[in-house]
Amino acid sequence: MSRYHPGHGQREHRGSAPTRRGFARPSDAADEPRTGPLILEEKTTETTSSAGPEDQQLKVFNNPYASLNIQQQRIRLPIFKNRGHILYMCERYRTLIIVGETGCGKSTQVPQFLLEFGWADDGRQIAITQPRRVAVVTLATRVAEETDTLLGHNIGYTVRFDDVSDEATKVKFMTDGLLLREILQDPMLSKYSIIMIDEAHERSCNTDILLGLLRKIMQVRNDLRIIVSSATLDAELFRDFFEMNETGNPEKDTAAILSVEGRTHPVAVHHTKTPVPNYCQAAVDTVINIHKHEMPGDILVFLTGQDEVEDVCEKLREEARKLRNCDKLWVVPCYGALPASEQMKAFDSTPHGTRKVVVATNIAEASITIPGICYVIDTGYVKLRAVNANNGVESLMRVTVSQASAEQRAGRAGRIRPGKCYRLYPESEFRKFSEGTIPEIQRCHLAATILQLKALGVQNVHKFHYLSPPPSWSMIQGLELLYALGAIDESSQLTDPLGLQMAEFPLPPMHSKCLLKSAEFGCSDEIVTIVAMMQIQDVFLTPFRARHQADIIRKKFSVEEGDHMTMLNVFTKFVENGRSKKWCSDHFVNYRGLMRADNVRSQLVRLLKRFEIPKVSCRGLINASENIRQCLVTGFFSQAAQYHYTGKYMTVKENFPFNVYKGSSIMFKKDYPKWVIFTEVMQDSIRDVTVIEPEWLYELAPHYYEFGTEGELAEKRMRGGQ
């Protein structure tokens, strides 16, 4: 490959325009937005969306570059003037760290620079990883459009349960988890000439493990190049991790940093004077206030999860119907569980006489750039997974965002013109936020991560080269669970076939254990449905103005054995009614979620067939419910709980108290069941609960539980101590 030298005028850029924050009434340019045309940085699609205003052509009114061709639009992105530098540094160094704000164009343009310069010639491929599937799909779609190719050929993507690529694909976007799975088949990733790890600052478990494995692969493959892309200034951490020069001579450095200037305008940040009692309602009120009194420009609202997003969207649509003498309001949800076609609507161009409101989770914080945003509403919260060191249970917790995340959110408003960010919390609270988010590998249950590492040939997981080492107690808990599940033996080796097969499933270990044992209980057809349904966040919808009616319908679906049997019931009725969207709407069931579960189910059925696990059903049998629930116990025995007279459930392990999630099927029972297993924890509540018999724990997990009265167990322990 010939060497590319940067031309004159190319230089490294460090730092970016600071965001402004903490104003009661800011006096900067953000108070008087420009009245000229807005600049749309990256328009992903222009297709008409059914979710948008009816009978209106989706015409871009705020893009002065609309008359330019794709290549002319590319040149105007901030990253483009660094093209020569990037290509030169990819040849000069083995690892390049690119720091650039989200929206500067690095995610769409760097892959094209590499493709144009020949990094995908001679049958080689370019890989770009993202931590989130929504970013994978939107970026691949945009790059295919810019390169004027059909998506799935030269430009393709792969996410869990969905592969849109072929043998001719030269640039492949994928989640970092999918690249990890490719390493299972090709440990040296031999078909890739260069791999770009995008949005590395999110620090997911998969990202951290992938970085460690790539560092290991680079010690064997001198020809492999790595690009690590980050939107925050943690570049030195990545550079030091990949630096292989031990001579002290800087001319022999193998890793370098390139900072790219963004196109950032001032953002005036407003805080509330006091904490708001209900941030969802406060977000709705703030949107309406902006719409009535502020200049044109789209709004981005940050919430914590799918349920909040859908609830706020419904409230906003209801408020929009009341509006008089102002532009229309187009409300669009955006969260990870949405089907790809629904996610893309957030990127559709806003029609004349309309303001778009994108109501999103933190996927809109850095993973994607939504065009046209001028106003941001930050509730100050995010949902993160964290494991409790005392009981080993991982829960999805709502916590305050970090200061770095809050600044990222505010920056969304300054991409196309001076913007405004409305923080629904006082500035004094902002100062109490942590500076950054703890990496996922240091706060989550590591069973799935360890299982992956074992499958990838890493025998001593304690000595693996981690970017940020996980706590030892978390590592021990992960190993203990895998041993209890039968995935590893006493020497911490993967068992054959169970452990090896569990590692093949793109699922948490407890889920895959249930699937692999399902045929033994004669219910593989039912368990594959339940496991697929467990991959979606919410089965039922609870509209703001129809809560009572929705609860009545939900009660009809609910069965006394618990939530997993209820999931099976809902999916069965969904299929029997032709997968009808209207049926879902009439019964307050999540149509988008069920369609995704249907797709996941098809993929899991193929995996079971590959492992020669027969498809058998227990439908119609007298003991059908018992068989299904016993099969669930084989995977979730470690998450068993007993009802306590205080009204809480106490976990069998460590005697830890939990409430029952308000939407659980067992809430409709007259009396709470005495024994349950649970598969999800949110804050201090267990959800996805199934009723069990206590003897099943001893019968199906005798290695994990002792069984008997308190007196018998005490006597047994005394004898064991003698």
XYZ file of C-alpha atoms in Angstrom:
722
model
C 0.000 0.000 0.000
C 1.363 3.415 -0.950
C 1.926 5.937 1.795
C -0.441 8.884 2.057
C 1.001 12.142 3.412
C -1.208 14.914 4.730
C -1.360 17.984 2.568
C -0.538 21.532 3.544
C -2.857 23.122 6.039
C -3.635 19.856 7.825
C -3.070 20.002 11.555
C -4.127 18.317 14.752
C -6.947 19.999 16.620
C -7.302 19.747 20.358
C -10.235 20.788 22.445
C -13.615 22.134 21.411
C -15.862 25.097 22.015
C -17.000 25.038 25.647
C -20.681 24.740 26.485
C -22.107 27.418 28.708
C -24.061 26.449 31.774
C -25.664 27.690 34.961
C -27.526 30.789 33.706
C -30.773 31.996 35.216
C -31.356 34.243 32.195
C -28.405 33.914 29.823
C -27.357 36.991 27.951
C -25.396 35.236 25.217
C -26.345 34.595 21.639
C -28.506 31.626 22.592
C -31.225 34.034 23.835
C -31.608 35.438 20.338
C -31.233 32.561 17.883
C -30.358 33.409 14.333
C -33.364 33.880 12.125
C -31.558 32.574 9.063
C -31.768 29.013 7.764
C -30.702 26.212 10.067
C -27.907 23.849 9.070
C -28.771 20.172 9.020
C -25.484 18.326 9.582
C -26.328 14.746 8.728
C -29.722 13.895 7.230
C -30.179 10.153 7.426
C -33.453 9.624 5.569
C -36.059 11.600 3.696
C -38.737 8.940 3.449
C -42.292 9.720 4.452
C -43.077 8.384 7.900
C -46.471 7.178 9.019
C -45.687 8.582 12.444
C -45.407 12.096 11.073
C -48.076 14.654 10.230
C -50.573 13.298 7.746
C -50.835 14.451 4.144
C -47.632 16.487 4.299
C -44.607 16.040 2.104
C -41.455 15.546 4.173
C -39.497 18.443 2.780
C -36.244 19.609 4.368
C -36.789 23.252 5.317
C -33.670 23.766 7.404
C -30.857 22.389 5.255
C -29.045 24.995 3.121
C -26.987 22.139 1.629
C -30.042 20.317 0.254
C -29.189 21.470 -3.262
C -25.673 20.026 -2.973
C -24.815 16.482 -3.879
C -23.748 13.934 -1.266
C -20.027 14.468 -1.813
C -20.351 18.233 -1.406
C -22.250 17.709 1.838
C -19.510 15.351 3.079
C -16.817 17.963 2.486
C -18.601 20.361 4.827
C -18.364 18.008 7.811
C -15.659 18.982 10.372
C -13.910 15.604 10.065
C -13.284 16.013 6.338
C -10.391 18.464 6.661
C -8.604 15.792 8.717
C -8.909 13.155 5.991
C -5.237 13.286 5.055
C -4.094 13.218 8.666
C -6.253 10.204 9.456
C -5.058 8.179 6.465
C -1.419 9.024 7.149
C -1.665 8.166 10.843
C -3.373 4.843 10.091
C -0.241 3.844 8.189
C 2.244 5.438 10.551
C 0.757 4.023 13.775
C -0.793 0.683 14.621
C -3.470 2.299 16.794
C -5.121 5.670 16.233
C -7.303 7.310 18.885
C -9.714 9.843 17.362
C -11.380 12.282 19.750
C -14.269 14.183 18.238
C -17.654 15.367 19.394
C -20.679 13.405 18.274
C -21.859 14.935 15.010
C -18.416 15.854 13.625
C -18.815 13.067 11.061
C -16.248 10.559 12.317
C -18.650 7.623 12.398
C -19.807 8.022 8.792
C -16.729 9.512 7.131
C -13.752 7.600 8.551
C -15.050 4.268 7.156
C -15.395 5.919 3.749
C -11.889 7.407 3.927
C -10.536 3.921 4.587
C -12.626 2.378 1.808
C -11.545 5.020 -0.713
C -7.886 4.564 0.168
C -7.914 0.815 -0.396
C -8.151 -0.725 3.069
C -10.881 -3.056 1.732
C -9.015 -4.116 -1.428
C -7.838 -7.663 -2.155
C -10.764 -9.315 -0.393
C -10.170 -7.584 2.946
C -12.855 -5.934 5.061
C -13.241 -2.888 7.289
C -15.121 -3.397 10.565
C -16.801 -0.638 12.566
C -18.285 -1.515 15.947
C -20.893 0.343 17.962
C -22.180 -0.415 21.476
C -25.821 -0.027 20.368
C -27.817 -1.637 17.563
C -29.674 1.595 16.692
C -26.358 3.272 15.831
C -25.259 0.272 13.751
C -28.384 0.382 11.588
C -28.549 4.163 11.138
C -24.852 4.533 10.329
C -24.799 1.654 7.843
C -27.885 3.086 6.147
C -26.330 6.540 5.876
C -22.965 5.302 4.574
C -24.699 3.111 1.985
C -26.615 6.192 0.846
C -23.463 8.322 0.675
C -21.591 5.655 -1.304
C -24.606 5.141 -3.585
C -24.723 1.406 -2.902
C -27.463 -0.992 -1.878
C -27.412 -1.656 1.852
C -26.273 -5.211 2.481
C -23.696 -5.419 -0.290
C -20.609 -3.158 -0.254
C -21.895 -1.613 2.966
C -23.593 -3.946 5.438
C -24.364 -4.444 9.089
C -24.798 -7.221 11.646
C -26.611 -6.979 14.963
C -27.962 -9.637 17.283
C -30.629 -11.640 15.436
C -30.236 -9.617 12.214
C -27.541 -9.882 9.511
C -27.710 -7.516 6.520
C -24.439 -8.300 4.738
C -23.036 -10.752 2.207
C -19.695 -12.161 1.062
C -19.027 -9.047 -1.035
C -19.417 -6.650 1.906
C -16.372 -4.398 2.272
C -17.455 -2.185 5.169
C -19.379 -3.920 7.934
C -21.001 -2.103 10.837
C -21.780 -4.282 13.845
C -22.277 -4.248 17.572
C -19.138 -4.942 19.572
C -20.818 -8.091 20.877
C -21.132 -9.442 17.338
C -17.431 -8.898 16.644
C -16.685 -10.825 19.825
C -18.726 -13.701 18.402
C -16.752 -13.524 15.162
C -13.578 -14.055 17.189
C -15.056 -17.405 18.264
C -14.962 -18.510 14.621
C -11.832 -16.598 13.553
C -9.556 -15.860 16.559
C -7.224 -13.622 14.520
C -10.025 -11.740 12.701
C -8.002 -12.479 9.586
C -10.456 -10.995 7.081
C -10.240 -7.509 8.594
C -7.449 -5.107 7.682
C -8.604 -2.382 10.040
C -11.120 -2.290 12.888
C -12.737 0.871 14.218
C -14.148 0.752 17.758
C -16.585 3.664 17.755
C -18.126 5.318 20.836
C -15.520 3.599 23.014
C -16.190 6.092 25.809
C -19.458 4.272 26.611
C -17.301 1.505 28.110
C -19.758 -1.390 27.832
C -18.547 -4.823 28.974
C -18.357 -5.953 25.363
C -16.322 -2.895 24.375
C -13.786 -3.413 27.156
C -13.409 -7.138 26.438
C -13.080 -6.442 22.723
C -10.326 -3.886 23.337
C -8.418 -6.396 25.460
C -8.719 -9.108 22.806
C -7.678 -6.756 19.998
C -4.575 -5.815 21.954
C -3.789 -9.521 22.214
C -4.430 -10.115 18.495
C -2.166 -7.194 17.548
C 0.759 -8.942 19.240
C 0.427 -11.658 16.584
C -0.895 -9.655 13.614
C 1.504 -6.816 12.817
C -0.622 -5.818 9.816
C -3.810 -5.146 11.794
C -4.728 -1.516 12.431
C -7.065 -0.295 15.164
C -8.973 2.983 15.366
C -10.575 3.860 18.701
C -13.112 6.653 18.459
C -14.345 8.554 21.496
C -16.515 11.613 22.057
C -14.925 12.459 25.402
C -11.425 13.384 26.465
C -10.308 10.002 27.797
C -7.962 9.461 24.878
C -4.804 9.018 26.972
C -6.313 5.962 28.675
C -6.883 4.250 25.322
C -3.515 5.314 23.917
C -1.586 4.014 26.925
C -3.524 0.745 26.775
C -2.513 0.081 23.160
C 0.997 1.564 23.276
C 3.537 -1.225 22.689
C 6.688 0.893 22.593
C 8.808 -0.003 25.609
C 12.009 1.703 24.428
C 11.203 5.222 25.610
C 11.922 6.497 22.086
C 8.836 8.461 20.903
C 9.751 7.783 17.270
C 8.847 4.145 17.896
C 5.428 4.873 19.409
C 2.697 2.588 18.085
C -0.333 4.599 19.250
C -1.297 8.221 18.660
C -4.145 10.642 19.349
C -5.889 12.904 16.842
C -8.379 15.486 18.122
C -11.016 16.752 15.707
C -12.769 20.071 16.138
C -16.538 19.853 16.170
C -19.070 22.283 14.836
C -20.321 23.416 18.237
C -22.324 26.552 18.975
C -22.930 28.070 22.419
C -25.564 26.317 24.503
C -27.370 28.248 27.227
C -28.112 25.903 30.112
C -31.108 26.571 32.357
C -31.576 24.796 35.701
C -34.727 24.612 37.777
C -34.577 26.524 41.044
C -35.795 23.493 43.029
C -36.069 19.751 42.303
C -39.167 18.800 40.294
C -41.595 16.318 41.930
C -42.342 14.479 38.662
C -39.695 14.826 35.956
C -41.836 13.126 33.278
C -44.640 15.651 33.697
C -42.091 18.463 33.985
C -40.604 17.344 30.662
C -44.047 17.489 29.020
C -44.693 20.973 30.414
C -41.273 22.192 29.264
C -41.806 20.886 25.721
C -45.134 22.693 25.434
C -43.627 25.894 26.841
C -40.763 25.765 24.320
C -43.181 25.068 21.484
C -45.355 28.049 22.360
C -42.659 30.616 23.091
C -39.350 29.675 21.428
C -37.986 29.957 17.910
C -38.425 27.027 15.474
C -36.139 24.059 16.037
C -36.558 20.464 17.105
C -36.542 19.253 20.718
C -34.745 16.271 22.265
C -35.984 14.908 25.611
C -33.863 12.504 27.687
C -35.681 9.909 29.811
C -34.604 6.629 31.402
C -36.502 3.835 29.651
C -39.114 2.591 27.232
C -42.035 2.913 29.645
C -41.252 6.552 30.409
C -40.657 7.340 26.734
C -44.004 5.891 25.638
C -45.830 7.559 28.529
C -44.394 11.003 27.769
C -45.014 10.558 24.029
C -48.669 9.824 24.712
C -49.032 12.859 26.981
C -47.361 15.084 24.387
C -49.632 13.850 21.598
C -52.632 14.600 23.778
C -51.319 18.096 24.526
C -50.552 18.609 20.828
C -54.203 18.002 19.951
C -55.154 20.935 22.193
C -52.755 23.407 20.571
C -54.208 26.388 18.728
C -52.534 29.094 16.646
C -49.096 27.466 16.577
C -47.145 24.940 14.536
C -47.889 21.240 14.668
C -46.012 19.017 17.081
C -44.634 15.719 15.765
C -43.729 13.331 18.598
C -41.231 10.521 17.892
C -39.977 7.897 20.400
C -36.398 6.611 20.277
C -35.079 3.708 22.360
C -33.072 0.569 21.798
C -35.948 -1.945 21.775
C -37.710 -0.236 18.870
C -37.610 -2.043 15.515
C -35.105 -0.520 13.099
C -37.844 0.987 10.916
C -39.298 2.790 13.927
C -35.898 3.987 15.134
C -35.208 5.577 11.761
C -38.186 7.926 12.135
C -36.175 10.043 14.580
C -33.905 10.931 11.643
C -36.655 11.869 9.188
C -36.708 15.481 8.049
C -39.142 17.800 9.782
C -41.904 19.222 7.533
C -42.733 22.924 7.171
C -44.948 24.244 9.921
C -43.996 21.432 12.286
C -41.682 20.993 15.248
C -40.315 17.505 15.920
C -39.941 16.247 19.485
C -37.694 13.214 19.890
C -38.303 11.502 23.231
C -35.325 9.231 23.844
C -33.292 7.231 26.293
C -29.565 7.834 26.634
C -28.952 6.235 23.212
C -29.352 9.775 21.848
C -26.633 11.062 24.164
C -23.646 10.081 22.047
C -24.356 6.970 19.956
C -26.414 8.778 17.324
C -26.757 12.300 15.973
C -30.349 13.390 15.409
C -30.441 16.304 12.950
C -32.213 19.573 13.633
C -32.063 19.551 17.452
C -31.973 23.058 18.967
C -33.462 22.388 22.396
C -32.595 19.674 24.913
C -34.571 18.723 28.009
C -32.446 16.752 30.462
C -34.269 14.982 33.294
C -30.933 14.145 34.907
C -31.513 10.407 35.217
C -30.431 7.225 33.461
C -31.005 3.509 33.998
C -27.856 1.466 34.578
C -27.288 -2.147 35.488
C -25.376 -2.768 38.696
C -24.753 -5.871 40.790
C -25.217 -5.897 44.551
C -22.019 -7.130 46.178
C -23.969 -8.573 49.114
C -26.456 -10.799 47.282
C -24.980 -11.110 43.784
C -28.231 -9.931 42.156
C -27.965 -7.527 39.247
C -30.639 -4.853 39.048
C -31.611 -2.139 36.629
C -31.344 1.026 38.680
C -32.391 4.582 37.989
C -29.507 6.841 38.975
C -28.428 10.408 38.341
C -26.299 10.950 35.267
C -22.645 11.913 35.509
C -21.479 15.456 34.846
C -19.839 14.235 31.634
C -23.140 12.752 30.439
C -25.025 15.928 31.329
C -22.562 17.955 29.245
C -22.930 15.490 26.368
C -26.696 15.899 26.509
C -26.475 19.678 26.549
C -24.148 19.582 23.558
C -26.889 18.004 21.432
C -28.536 21.442 21.302
C -25.503 23.200 19.845
C -24.907 21.277 16.648
C -26.620 23.562 14.128
C -26.978 26.933 15.887
C -26.839 28.435 19.386
C -29.162 26.270 21.443
C -30.725 25.845 24.847
C -30.662 23.031 27.382
C -33.272 22.824 30.124
C -32.083 20.754 33.069
C -34.910 19.625 35.314
C -32.738 19.822 38.408
C -30.974 22.638 40.306
C -27.380 23.570 39.528
C -26.473 22.634 43.099
C -27.531 19.045 42.307
C -25.436 19.018 39.133
C -22.337 19.774 41.201
C -23.041 16.632 43.258
C -23.093 14.351 40.198
C -20.088 12.083 39.683
C -17.592 13.284 37.090
C -17.967 10.195 34.897
C -19.906 6.941 34.638
C -18.309 3.833 36.137
C -17.392 1.366 33.341
C -19.956 -1.408 33.026
C -17.369 -4.113 33.682
C -16.808 -2.678 37.175
C -20.482 -2.632 38.196
C -22.273 -5.515 36.428
C -22.563 -9.267 36.926
C -19.671 -10.882 35.067
C -21.036 -14.387 34.423
C -21.789 -13.665 30.751
C -18.459 -11.876 30.281
C -16.482 -14.727 31.843
C -18.373 -17.264 29.725
C -17.402 -15.318 26.604
C -13.766 -15.091 27.642
C -13.651 -18.822 28.353
C -15.147 -19.563 24.941
C -12.533 -17.280 23.367
C -9.725 -19.298 24.920
C -8.901 -17.046 27.878
C -8.377 -19.636 30.607
C -7.211 -17.352 33.420
C -9.769 -14.559 33.396
C -8.085 -12.882 36.385
C -4.948 -12.187 34.331
C -6.719 -10.933 31.216
C -5.530 -7.467 30.133
C -8.534 -5.300 31.116
C -8.734 -1.617 30.300
C -10.256 -1.210 33.777
C -9.944 -4.342 35.952
C -13.224 -5.530 37.527
C -13.419 -6.013 41.310
C -12.310 -9.458 42.478
C -15.564 -10.124 44.357
C -17.518 -9.620 41.133
C -15.235 -12.038 39.296
C -15.724 -14.652 42.025
C -19.515 -14.259 41.933
C -19.501 -14.743 38.162
C -17.411 -17.910 38.387
C -19.611 -19.276 41.183
C -22.779 -18.786 39.136
C -21.298 -20.414 36.023
C -20.195 -23.379 38.133
C -23.659 -23.667 39.679
C -25.232 -23.566 36.203
C -22.917 -26.351 35.059
C -21.197 -24.173 32.470
C -17.718 -24.662 33.990
C -16.179 -27.487 35.995
C -14.098 -27.459 39.187
C -11.003 -26.401 37.239
C -12.944 -23.492 35.663
C -12.943 -25.106 32.211
C -16.024 -24.972 29.983
C -18.055 -28.153 30.277
C -18.782 -30.209 27.180
C -21.375 -29.930 25.792
C -23.378 -27.679 28.158
C -20.849 -24.890 28.749
C -19.720 -24.802 25.125
C -23.318 -24.608 23.915
C -24.270 -21.917 26.442
C -21.407 -19.778 25.135
C -22.844 -20.031 21.614
C -26.148 -18.407 22.558
C -26.351 -14.585 22.331
C -28.161 -14.631 25.672
C -27.396 -14.329 29.389
C -26.194 -17.688 30.811
C -29.332 -18.323 32.876
C -31.521 -17.882 29.787
C -29.435 -20.210 27.644
C -29.403 -22.877 30.387
C -33.221 -22.954 30.365
C -33.272 -23.336 26.585
C -30.748 -26.146 26.551
C -32.651 -28.071 29.248
C -36.135 -27.446 27.807
C -36.397 -30.647 25.754
C -35.786 -32.723 28.893
C -38.964 -31.218 30.337
C -40.896 -31.648 27.088
C -41.474 -27.917 26.623
C -38.805 -26.521 24.279
C -41.495 -24.880 22.108
C -42.863 -22.973 25.094
C -39.503 -22.094 26.655
C -38.133 -20.653 23.415
C -41.174 -18.351 23.327
C -40.728 -17.291 26.952
C -37.004 -16.622 26.523
C -37.705 -14.566 23.380
C -40.320 -12.556 25.282
C -37.804 -11.944 28.073
C -35.631 -10.044 25.574
C -38.175 -7.207 25.287
C -38.619 -4.609 27.990
C -42.381 -4.302 28.368
C -45.097 -6.667 27.160
C -48.006 -4.475 28.229
C -48.614 -0.783 27.602
C -50.314 1.442 30.157
C -51.634 4.562 28.390
C -51.854 7.646 30.554
C -55.599 8.158 30.011
C -56.616 4.486 29.962
C -54.808 2.961 32.921
C -57.911 1.384 34.443
C -59.010 -0.184 31.161
C -55.469 -1.433 30.491
C -55.326 -3.047 33.940
C -58.608 -4.872 33.262
C -57.263 -6.270 29.982
C -53.945 -7.226 31.581
C -55.783 -9.123 34.302
C -57.512 -11.236 31.635
C -54.141 -12.313 30.229
C -52.568 -12.950 33.623
C -52.282 -16.482 34.955
C -51.807 -17.436 38.576
C -48.494 -19.178 37.907
C -46.812 -15.832 37.223
C -45.347 -13.528 34.616
C -43.529 -16.028 32.401
C -46.684 -18.049 31.820
C -48.470 -14.757 31.156
C -45.840 -13.884 28.522
C -46.480 -17.244 26.859
C -50.213 -16.586 26.975
C -49.866 -13.162 25.329
C -47.566 -14.382 22.542
C -49.825 -17.355 21.792
C -52.860 -15.071 21.442
C -50.807 -12.644 19.340
C -49.947 -15.396 16.846
C -53.491 -16.794 16.873
C -54.769 -13.324 15.919
C -52.481 -13.060 12.905
C -49.859 -10.864 14.593
C -52.336 -8.025 14.217
C -51.307 -4.509 15.156
C -54.956 -3.633 15.809
C -55.336 -6.592 18.164
C -52.320 -5.352 20.121
C -53.746 -1.844 20.281
C -57.136 -3.112 21.457
C -55.497 -5.206 24.176
C -52.837 -2.667 25.273
C -50.050 -5.003 24.191
C -46.663 -3.806 22.909
C -46.858 -4.566 19.166
C -43.298 -3.446 18.446
C -41.977 -5.579 21.267
C -43.928 -8.669 20.201
C -42.714 -8.386 16.616
C -39.158 -8.223 17.903
C -39.795 -11.230 20.158
C -41.162 -13.092 17.138
C -37.942 -12.408 15.240
C -35.765 -13.394 18.204
C -37.764 -16.587 18.617
C -37.103 -17.596 15.007
C -33.368 -17.132 15.529
C -33.383 -19.161 18.744
C -35.316 -21.984 17.085
C -32.580 -22.212 14.465
C -29.925 -22.384 17.184
C -31.774 -25.170 18.984
C -32.015 -27.074 15.716
C -28.279 -26.641 15.219
C -27.640 -28.205 18.622
C -30.077 -31.014 17.751
C -32.447 -30.118 20.563
C -35.892 -31.393 19.547
C -38.831 -29.022 19.276
C -41.459 -30.449 21.610
C -44.559 -28.903 23.126
C -46.404 -29.625 26.342
C -49.516 -27.731 25.287
C -52.665 -29.505 26.388
C -50.915 -31.716 28.938
C -52.148 -31.747 32.529
C -48.687 -30.988 33.894
C -47.745 -28.431 31.201
C -47.437 -25.493 33.594
C -45.392 -27.516 36.063
C -42.975 -28.669 33.358
C -42.401 -25.123 32.107
C -41.864 -23.703 35.581
C -39.480 -26.484 36.559
C -37.473 -25.818 33.411
C -37.226 -22.140 34.374
C -35.898 -23.197 37.775
C -32.948 -24.964 36.083
C -31.714 -21.550 34.945
C -32.943 -19.195 37.658
C -32.623 -21.281 40.836
C -30.141 -18.747 42.244
C -32.855 -16.074 42.102
C -35.419 -17.706 44.375
C -37.324 -15.873 47.090
C -39.766 -16.674 49.907
C -42.712 -14.536 50.977
C -42.219 -12.745 54.289
C -44.977 -11.594 56.647
C -43.839 -7.977 56.120
C -45.189 -8.163 52.565
C -41.773 -8.428 50.946
C -39.977 -11.353 49.361
C -36.709 -12.468 50.932
C -34.117 -14.051 48.660
C -33.087 -17.542 49.692
C -29.494 -16.522 49.179
C -28.423 -13.827 51.680
C -32.027 -13.178 52.851
C -32.290 -9.912 50.921
C -35.723 -8.131 50.868
C -37.499 -7.120 47.646
C -40.887 -5.694 46.737
C -42.879 -7.080 43.810
C -42.962 -4.940 40.672
C -46.362 -3.272 40.390
C -47.061 -4.764 36.954
C -46.483 -8.392 37.961
C -49.218 -10.972 37.350
C -49.042 -12.177 40.940
C -50.342 -8.766 42.025
C -53.769 -9.936 40.803
C -53.722 -12.951 43.145
C -55.716 -12.774 46.363
C -52.758 -14.072 48.340
C -49.118 -13.790 47.396
C -47.475 -17.162 46.590
C -45.028 -18.446 49.192
C -42.147 -19.256 46.813
C -41.082 -17.627 43.538
C -38.173 -17.224 41.173
C -37.528 -13.913 39.427
C -35.572 -13.032 36.306
C -35.324 -9.246 36.548
C -34.792 -6.655 39.266
C -35.626 -2.957 38.929
C -34.467 -0.783 41.796
C -35.764 -2.672 44.873
C -38.485 -4.660 43.086
C -38.454 -8.102 41.479
C -40.254 -8.477 38.145
C -40.881 -11.342 35.721
C -41.849 -13.594 38.611
C -42.898 -17.274 38.470
C -44.509 -19.320 41.238
C -42.569 -22.448 42.244
C -42.576 -25.226 44.816
C -39.650 -25.085 47.285
C -38.736 -28.751 46.795
C -37.966 -28.019 43.134
C -34.938 -26.026 44.245
C -33.461 -29.024 46.006
C -34.461 -31.479 43.273
C -33.121 -29.362 40.392
C -30.218 -27.596 42.139
C -29.111 -29.846 45.026
C -25.558 -28.553 44.648
C -26.801 -25.037 45.414
C -29.417 -25.510 48.141
C -29.885 -27.437 51.349
C -33.426 -28.542 52.086
C -35.199 -29.092 55.407
C -36.593 -27.331 58.458
C -34.494 -24.703 60.215
C -33.804 -27.179 63.011
C -32.754 -29.934 60.597
C -30.447 -27.582 58.708
C -28.889 -26.275 61.925
C -28.235 -29.843 63.111
C -26.769 -30.742 59.715
C -24.382 -27.773 59.826
C -23.307 -28.663 63.360
C -22.490 -32.222 62.269
C -20.577 -30.840 59.294
C -18.483 -28.644 61.574
C -17.440 -31.473 63.865
